[in-house]
C-alpha cells in the first residue's frame, strides 16, 4: 500500500504512553506561558489569534467530528460574542470579565434554540442554511446599527491587565486566550472520553441504530451544537479583546470559510489536529500576503481541495502516520500496558 | 400602484437573474447530488473572461459566446477532475471541495484582474423601455429574454432530444442507464458544462448592473440559493419560478416592510431558505427523498 | 448449438468478503437458462459480474469475447442486457421515454417501430405510455423493464428475480411472456430466480448456487426430477 493510499485512510490516534503526553504537554504549556514575556506584541497577537481559532475549532470539531454535520454559520455566534463584548465594555461600561460568562450562556441557549430544529436537517440542507446565515451575518450586524454602529464598527479600549501584574495588554489578552484554550481542551477531553462522547460516536456512526439503544440523539446533538456555539461566542469575546475593534465585514463568508478550513486541514474530529488547523489558518495568510493580496484565499481554497483528495483526515493523519512507528518504540509504564 | 408595478418589474428582472443561477444549481444537483457553492464564482470568472475578450477586440456578443463555450468546457473539466473521483465520498467532502473551488476561482479572478470594479458594456444601448407606468432598462429586458430563451432551449433539449433523454435517465438511475449503454459519466459532465455556460451568460449580461469585480456575486449568491431551494433542488422549472418569487418578494419587502432597508433584504433570502428547509424541504416542485436505514 | 456465455474460474468480492468462489458454467445460445439457489447464495452477484457492475476475477467469454474488466456500457453495447433486481425503471420518465432510452444506438425509426412492437406485446404499457414509470404497478414495471432491455435487440437478456414482489398471477404472465419472447426472437435468457418451481417450468437448463459455489448444473428436467437437489437448495 503506497503512502497516498495510507494517507487517505483514517489513522488511529497515537497510543502515546502517558508520560510522553504529560511531558510534551507540560513543555508546551511552559513555553506558551513564558513566551509572551519575551516576544514582540505582533507575535503575541498572532499567537492569540491562533488560540482564538483553536477554541472555535475545538467547538466545531465537536459538532462535525461527532455528528457528521457541517455548520458554516458559527461566524454568527463569533460575531455575537465579539459585539457583545464591545458593547458591554463600551457603551455599558461593564468589566470585561463579565462578557465571558454572559456570552457563553447566551450563545449556548441561542445555539440550543437554533440547533434543535437545524439538526433535523440533513447534511447538505444544514450546510445551506448555515451558509445563508454566514452570508447574511454582516447585514444583520448593520441592521442593528443603533448598537453596532453599522459599517463604522466599534472600538474597544478594554481588557487592561491589573496594574499589580505588570504586564502589557497584548500579553494579558494572550494569557486570557491561553486560559480559555486550556478550559476548552479540558472540556473537549472530558467529553470525548466520557459517556457523552461515546453516545456521540454511536450517533455519528449509525444514528437509527443508536436510537434503538436508547441514545437520545436529538438532545445530545443539540447540546453539542449549543456547546460548539458557546465556544464560538467566547472566542468572539477574546477576538474583540485582542483586536480591540469589530466591524461587520469581518464576520461574513470569509470567516466561515476560515473556520471550515481550520477543521478540514487539521482533521475532522481530532483535537490535536485542530491545533495544526489553527496554525494554518493564521500563518498561511501572513506568509502568502507577501506574494499577493488574494493569495490567502487561494491557499485556503487549494488547501481545501487538496486536503479532500490527499489528506481527507487532515494533517493529523499525516502526523499520526509518521509518529506511530516512533511512539511504538517508546518505553511504557506498567499502567499504560493495561490500556 | 405605480410603485408596486415598478417593484414588480424590478423583481421580475432580478428574479430572472436569480432563476438562471438557480437553474445552474439545479442542473448540477440533479447530476451529482450536491450544491455547487462555486457556481457564482464560476459565473463571475466567465464574466471577466467575456470582458477580457471584448477588451481584446471581439464584438460583445462574440465575446460572450466564446466565454460561454469556455465555461462549458471548464464545467465539464471540473466535474471530471474534482468531483467525479470523489463521487462516492460523503456530501461533506464534496461540499468542502466546492467551497475550495469557490475560493480558488475568486482568488484567481482577483489575482488576474485585481479587486477594482470594471465597467462592463451593455448589450443594447438605448432608453429604458416603458411597460405601463413601470420602467425597465434594456439590459434587464435582455436578461429576462435570455433566461426565457435558455429555459426554452433546455426544455427542447431535455424533452425532445436523445441527449436530453439520456441525461434525464442518467440522473434518474445511473446504474440502469449504464446497463443500457448510456454513457452516464459523459451525461454528468454535460450537465456541469451546461450549468457553467448558463452562469457565464447571465453573469455577462448582469455585469453592467452588478459591476464587474470579483465580489460581484457575493450579495446575489444567497438569492440564487434561496431560489433553487424554494423551487426544489431537483426541478428546473422550480428554479425559475423560485427565482421570480425571490426576486419579487425581495424587492417588495425592501420597499414595503418596515425595518427592512436595502441592506437587510438578504435576510428575506435567509428566511425563505429556513422556511423551505424546515417546512417543506423538497420545495415547491421538487421530489421527496427517502432516507434508507 | 454454440455457447453464448462461458464462465470459468469466476471469483467476486464485495470489499473483503468473497462472495463467489470458482464459478464455472456455460449457457447455450437460444435457450432459457435459470440460476437457482437460496437467498444470499450469490445469484445476483453472478449477474452483476456478468454485466460489469461488479468487477470479478476469472473469465467470462460472451459471444467469443472476453469481457472481464470491461465497462458496463461496453458490455451492454456488445449485446448483453441486464434487468436488475427491483426493475430499475426511470421513475420520473414516462413509459414511452423509458422504452426510448433503451435504444441507445438505434435510429429513431428503428426505435419507434420497436416501441410499437412492445406496445403490441404488452398492451398495458401502451395504455400508460405517457405516465411516469414510478406510478406503475410492480408487474407493469417488470414488463416495462423487460421491454426496455429488449429494445436494443440484445443477444443475451439477464433477469434478476423478476417475480420479486409480484402476485402469482402476474408472475405467471411475466414468465409466459418470457417464453414467448424467447421463442419468437431467439434471444437467450438467463433468469435468476428464487421461485425455482416456476422458473424450471420455462427453462431448458439450470445452475444451482449455494453460498457462492456451483452445486450442480444441467437440464431443467433433470433438476426438476432430482429430489435431493430440490429439497436442499430449491425449497420444494
PDB file of N, CA, C and O in Angstrom, chain B residues 8-39:
ATOM      1  N   UNK B   8     -42.618  45.334  -8.952  1.00  0.00           N
ATOM      2  CA  UNK B   8     -42.836  44.024  -9.577  1.00  0.00           C
ATOM      3  C   UNK B   8     -41.910  43.846 -10.776  1.00  0.00           C
ATOM      4  O   UNK B   8     -41.317  42.796 -10.974  1.00  0.00           O
ATOM      5  N   UNK B   9     -41.816  44.898 -11.575  1.00  0.00           N
ATOM      6  CA  UNK B   9     -40.961  44.819 -12.760  1.00  0.00           C
ATOM      7  C   UNK B   9     -39.512  44.593 -12.374  1.00  0.00           C
ATOM      8  O   UNK B   9     -38.831  43.734 -12.933  1.00  0.00           O
ATOM      9  N   UNK B  10     -39.048  45.379 -11.387  1.00  0.00           N
ATOM     10  CA  UNK B  10     -37.678  45.166 -10.917  1.00  0.00           C
ATOM     11  C   UNK B  10     -37.511  43.747 -10.400  1.00  0.00           C
ATOM     12  O   UNK B  10     -36.498  43.092 -10.652  1.00  0.00           O
ATOM     13  N   UNK B  11     -38.521  43.316  -9.663  1.00  0.00           N
ATOM     14  CA  UNK B  11     -38.460  41.979  -9.082  1.00  0.00           C
ATOM     15  C   UNK B  11     -38.344  40.912 -10.156  1.00  0.00           C
ATOM     16  O   UNK B  11     -37.590  39.943 -10.002  1.00  0.00           O
ATOM     17  N   UNK B  12     -39.066  41.103 -11.239  1.00  0.00           N
ATOM     18  CA  UNK B  12     -39.005  40.116 -12.321  1.00  0.00           C
ATOM     19  C   UNK B  12     -37.620  40.134 -12.970  1.00  0.00           C
ATOM     20  O   UNK B  12     -37.049  39.088 -13.280  1.00  0.00           O
ATOM     21  N   UNK B  13     -37.081  41.320 -13.148  1.00  0.00           N
ATOM     22  CA  UNK B  13     -35.758  41.417 -13.767  1.00  0.00           C
ATOM     23  C   UNK B  13     -34.712  40.723 -12.914  1.00  0.00           C
ATOM     24  O   UNK B  13     -33.914  39.912 -13.399  1.00  0.00           O
ATOM     25  N   UNK B  14     -34.702  41.045 -11.617  1.00  0.00           N
ATOM     26  CA  UNK B  14     -33.761  40.380 -10.730  1.00  0.00           C
ATOM     27  C   UNK B  14     -34.066  38.891 -10.640  1.00  0.00           C
ATOM     28  O   UNK B  14     -33.168  38.054 -10.584  1.00  0.00           O
ATOM     29  N   UNK B  15     -35.363  38.602 -10.602  1.00  0.00           N
ATOM     30  CA  UNK B  15     -35.794  37.208 -10.489  1.00  0.00           C
ATOM     31  C   UNK B  15     -35.265  36.354 -11.630  1.00  0.00           C
ATOM     32  O   UNK B  15     -34.932  35.187 -11.432  1.00  0.00           O
ATOM     33  N   UNK B  16     -35.196  36.963 -12.820  1.00  0.00           N
ATOM     34  CA  UNK B  16     -34.664  36.209 -13.953  1.00  0.00           C
ATOM     35  C   UNK B  16     -33.210  35.837 -13.694  1.00  0.00           C
ATOM     36  O   UNK B  16     -32.776  34.710 -13.966  1.00  0.00           O
ATOM     37  N   UNK B  17     -32.455  36.786 -13.161  1.00  0.00           N
ATOM     38  CA  UNK B  17     -31.050  36.515 -12.847  1.00  0.00           C
ATOM     39  C   UNK B  17     -30.926  35.415 -11.803  1.00  0.00           C
ATOM     40  O   UNK B  17     -30.189  34.446 -11.982  1.00  0.00           O
ATOM     41  N   UNK B  18     -31.683  35.561 -10.713  1.00  0.00           N
ATOM     42  CA  UNK B  18     -31.614  34.538  -9.673  1.00  0.00           C
ATOM     43  C   UNK B  18     -32.044  33.197 -10.226  1.00  0.00           C
ATOM     44  O   UNK B  18     -31.455  32.151  -9.920  1.00  0.00           O
ATOM     45  N   UNK B  19     -33.088  33.221 -11.018  1.00  0.00           N
ATOM     46  CA  UNK B  19     -33.615  31.972 -11.572  1.00  0.00           C
ATOM     47  C   UNK B  19     -32.589  31.273 -12.444  1.00  0.00           C
ATOM     48  O   UNK B  19     -32.453  30.054 -12.395  1.00  0.00           O
ATOM     49  N   UNK B  20     -31.868  32.060 -13.236  1.00  0.00           N
ATOM     50  CA  UNK B  20     -30.878  31.438 -14.113  1.00  0.00           C
ATOM     51  C   UNK B  20     -29.755  30.807 -13.311  1.00  0.00           C
ATOM     52  O   UNK B  20     -29.319  29.679 -13.587  1.00  0.00           O
ATOM     53  N   UNK B  21     -29.272  31.514 -12.289  1.00  0.00           N
ATOM     54  CA  UNK B  21     -28.235  30.933 -11.429  1.00  0.00           C
ATOM     55  C   UNK B  21     -28.779  29.711 -10.708  1.00  0.00           C
ATOM     56  O   UNK B  21     -28.087  28.698 -10.559  1.00  0.00           O
ATOM     57  N   UNK B  22     -30.016  29.817 -10.257  1.00  0.00           N
ATOM     58  CA  UNK B  22     -30.640  28.682  -9.585  1.00  0.00           C
ATOM     59  C   UNK B  22     -30.742  27.501 -10.542  1.00  0.00           C
ATOM     60  O   UNK B  22     -30.572  26.350 -10.153  1.00  0.00           O
ATOM     61  N   UNK B  23     -31.016  27.799 -11.812  1.00  0.00           N
ATOM     62  CA  UNK B  23     -31.095  26.744 -12.819  1.00  0.00           C
ATOM     63  C   UNK B  23     -29.770  25.999 -12.907  1.00  0.00           C
ATOM     64  O   UNK B  23     -29.727  24.763 -12.959  1.00  0.00           O
ATOM     65  N   UNK B  24     -28.676  26.744 -12.902  1.00  0.00           N
ATOM     66  CA  UNK B  24     -27.363  26.096 -12.907  1.00  0.00           C
ATOM     67  C   UNK B  24     -27.206  25.199 -11.693  1.00  0.00           C
ATOM     68  O   UNK B  24     -26.737  24.066 -11.795  1.00  0.00           O
ATOM     69  N   UNK B  25     -27.617  25.714 -10.542  1.00  0.00           N
ATOM     70  CA  UNK B  25     -27.501  24.922  -9.315  1.00  0.00           C
ATOM     71  C   UNK B  25     -28.310  23.635  -9.434  1.00  0.00           C
ATOM     72  O   UNK B  25     -27.875  22.562  -9.014  1.00  0.00           O
ATOM     73  N   UNK B  26     -29.498  23.751 -10.017  1.00  0.00           N
ATOM     74  CA  UNK B  26     -30.357  22.574 -10.130  1.00  0.00           C
ATOM     75  C   UNK B  26     -29.761  21.550 -11.092  1.00  0.00           C
ATOM     76  O   UNK B  26     -29.767  20.347 -10.815  1.00  0.00           O
ATOM     77  N   UNK B  27     -29.242  22.015 -12.218  1.00  0.00           N
ATOM     78  CA  UNK B  27     -28.628  21.084 -13.177  1.00  0.00           C
ATOM     79  C   UNK B  27     -27.523  20.273 -12.512  1.00  0.00           C
ATOM     80  O   UNK B  27     -27.412  19.060 -12.698  1.00  0.00           O
ATOM     81  N   UNK B  28     -26.702  20.961 -11.727  1.00  0.00           N
ATOM     82  CA  UNK B  28     -25.608  20.262 -11.063  1.00  0.00           C
ATOM     83  C   UNK B  28     -26.127  19.348  -9.969  1.00  0.00           C
ATOM     84  O   UNK B  28     -25.662  18.221  -9.804  1.00  0.00           O
ATOM     85  N   UNK B  29     -27.135  19.815  -9.238  1.00  0.00           N
ATOM     86  CA  UNK B  29     -27.666  18.997  -8.158  1.00  0.00           C
ATOM     87  C   UNK B  29     -28.260  17.713  -8.704  1.00  0.00           C
ATOM     88  O   UNK B  29     -28.069  16.627  -8.159  1.00  0.00           O
ATOM     89  N   UNK B  30     -28.975  17.821  -9.809  1.00  0.00           N
ATOM     90  CA  UNK B  30     -29.578  16.636 -10.390  1.00  0.00           C
ATOM     91  C   UNK B  30     -28.517  15.656 -10.865  1.00  0.00           C
ATOM     92  O   UNK B  30     -28.660  14.447 -10.751  1.00  0.00           O
ATOM     93  N   UNK B  31     -27.427  16.212 -11.367  1.00  0.00           N
ATOM     94  CA  UNK B  31     -26.401  15.321 -11.891  1.00  0.00           C
ATOM     95  C   UNK B  31     -25.579  14.689 -10.782  1.00  0.00           C
ATOM     96  O   UNK B  31     -25.328  13.493 -10.783  1.00  0.00           O
ATOM     97  N   UNK B  32     -25.158  15.495  -9.824  1.00  0.00           N
ATOM     98  CA  UNK B  32     -24.193  14.996  -8.856  1.00  0.00           C
ATOM     99  C   UNK B  32     -24.691  14.943  -7.427  1.00  0.00           C
ATOM    100  O   UNK B  32     -23.954  14.534  -6.551  1.00  0.00           O
ATOM    101  N   UNK B  33     -25.906  15.400  -7.188  1.00  0.00           N
ATOM    102  CA  UNK B  33     -26.438  15.312  -5.840  1.00  0.00           C
ATOM    103  C   UNK B  33     -25.834  16.296  -4.863  1.00  0.00           C
ATOM    104  O   UNK B  33     -25.986  16.141  -3.659  1.00  0.00           O
ATOM    105  N   UNK B  34     -25.120  17.299  -5.348  1.00  0.00           N
ATOM    106  CA  UNK B  34     -24.555  18.288  -4.437  1.00  0.00           C
ATOM    107  C   UNK B  34     -24.919  19.684  -4.910  1.00  0.00           C
ATOM    108  O   UNK B  34     -25.291  19.881  -6.062  1.00  0.00           O
ATOM    109  N   UNK B  35     -24.808  20.637  -4.006  1.00  0.00           N
ATOM    110  CA  UNK B  35     -24.964  22.037  -4.376  1.00  0.00           C
ATOM    111  C   UNK B  35     -23.574  22.581  -4.664  1.00  0.00           C
ATOM    112  O   UNK B  35     -22.682  22.481  -3.828  1.00  0.00           O
ATOM    113  N   UNK B  36     -23.397  23.114  -5.848  1.00  0.00           N
ATOM    114  CA  UNK B  36     -22.087  23.633  -6.208  1.00  0.00           C
ATOM    115  C   UNK B  36     -21.951  25.052  -5.679  1.00  0.00           C
ATOM    116  O   UNK B  36     -22.412  26.014  -6.300  1.00  0.00           O
ATOM    117  N   UNK B  37     -21.311  25.196  -4.526  1.00  0.00           N
ATOM    118  CA  UNK B  37     -21.173  26.519  -3.932  1.00  0.00           C
ATOM    119  C   UNK B  37     -20.322  27.439  -4.797  1.00  0.00           C
ATOM    120  O   UNK B  37     -20.325  28.644  -4.609  1.00  0.00           O
ATOM    121  N   UNK B  38     -19.590  26.841  -5.721  1.00  0.00           N
ATOM    122  CA  UNK B  38     -18.718  27.654  -6.563  1.00  0.00           C
ATOM    123  C   UNK B  38     -19.421  28.212  -7.796  1.00  0.00           C
ATOM    124  O   UNK B  38     -18.804  28.903  -8.601  1.00  0.00           O
ATOM    125  N   UNK B  39     -20.711  27.906  -7.949  1.00  0.00           N
ATOM    126  CA  UNK B  39     -21.394  28.299  -9.194  1.00  0.00           C
ATOM    127  C   UNK B  39     -21.311  29.797  -9.454  1.00  0.00           C
ATOM    128  O   UNK B  39     -21.082  30.235 -10.578  1.00  0.00           O
TER     129      UNK B  39
END
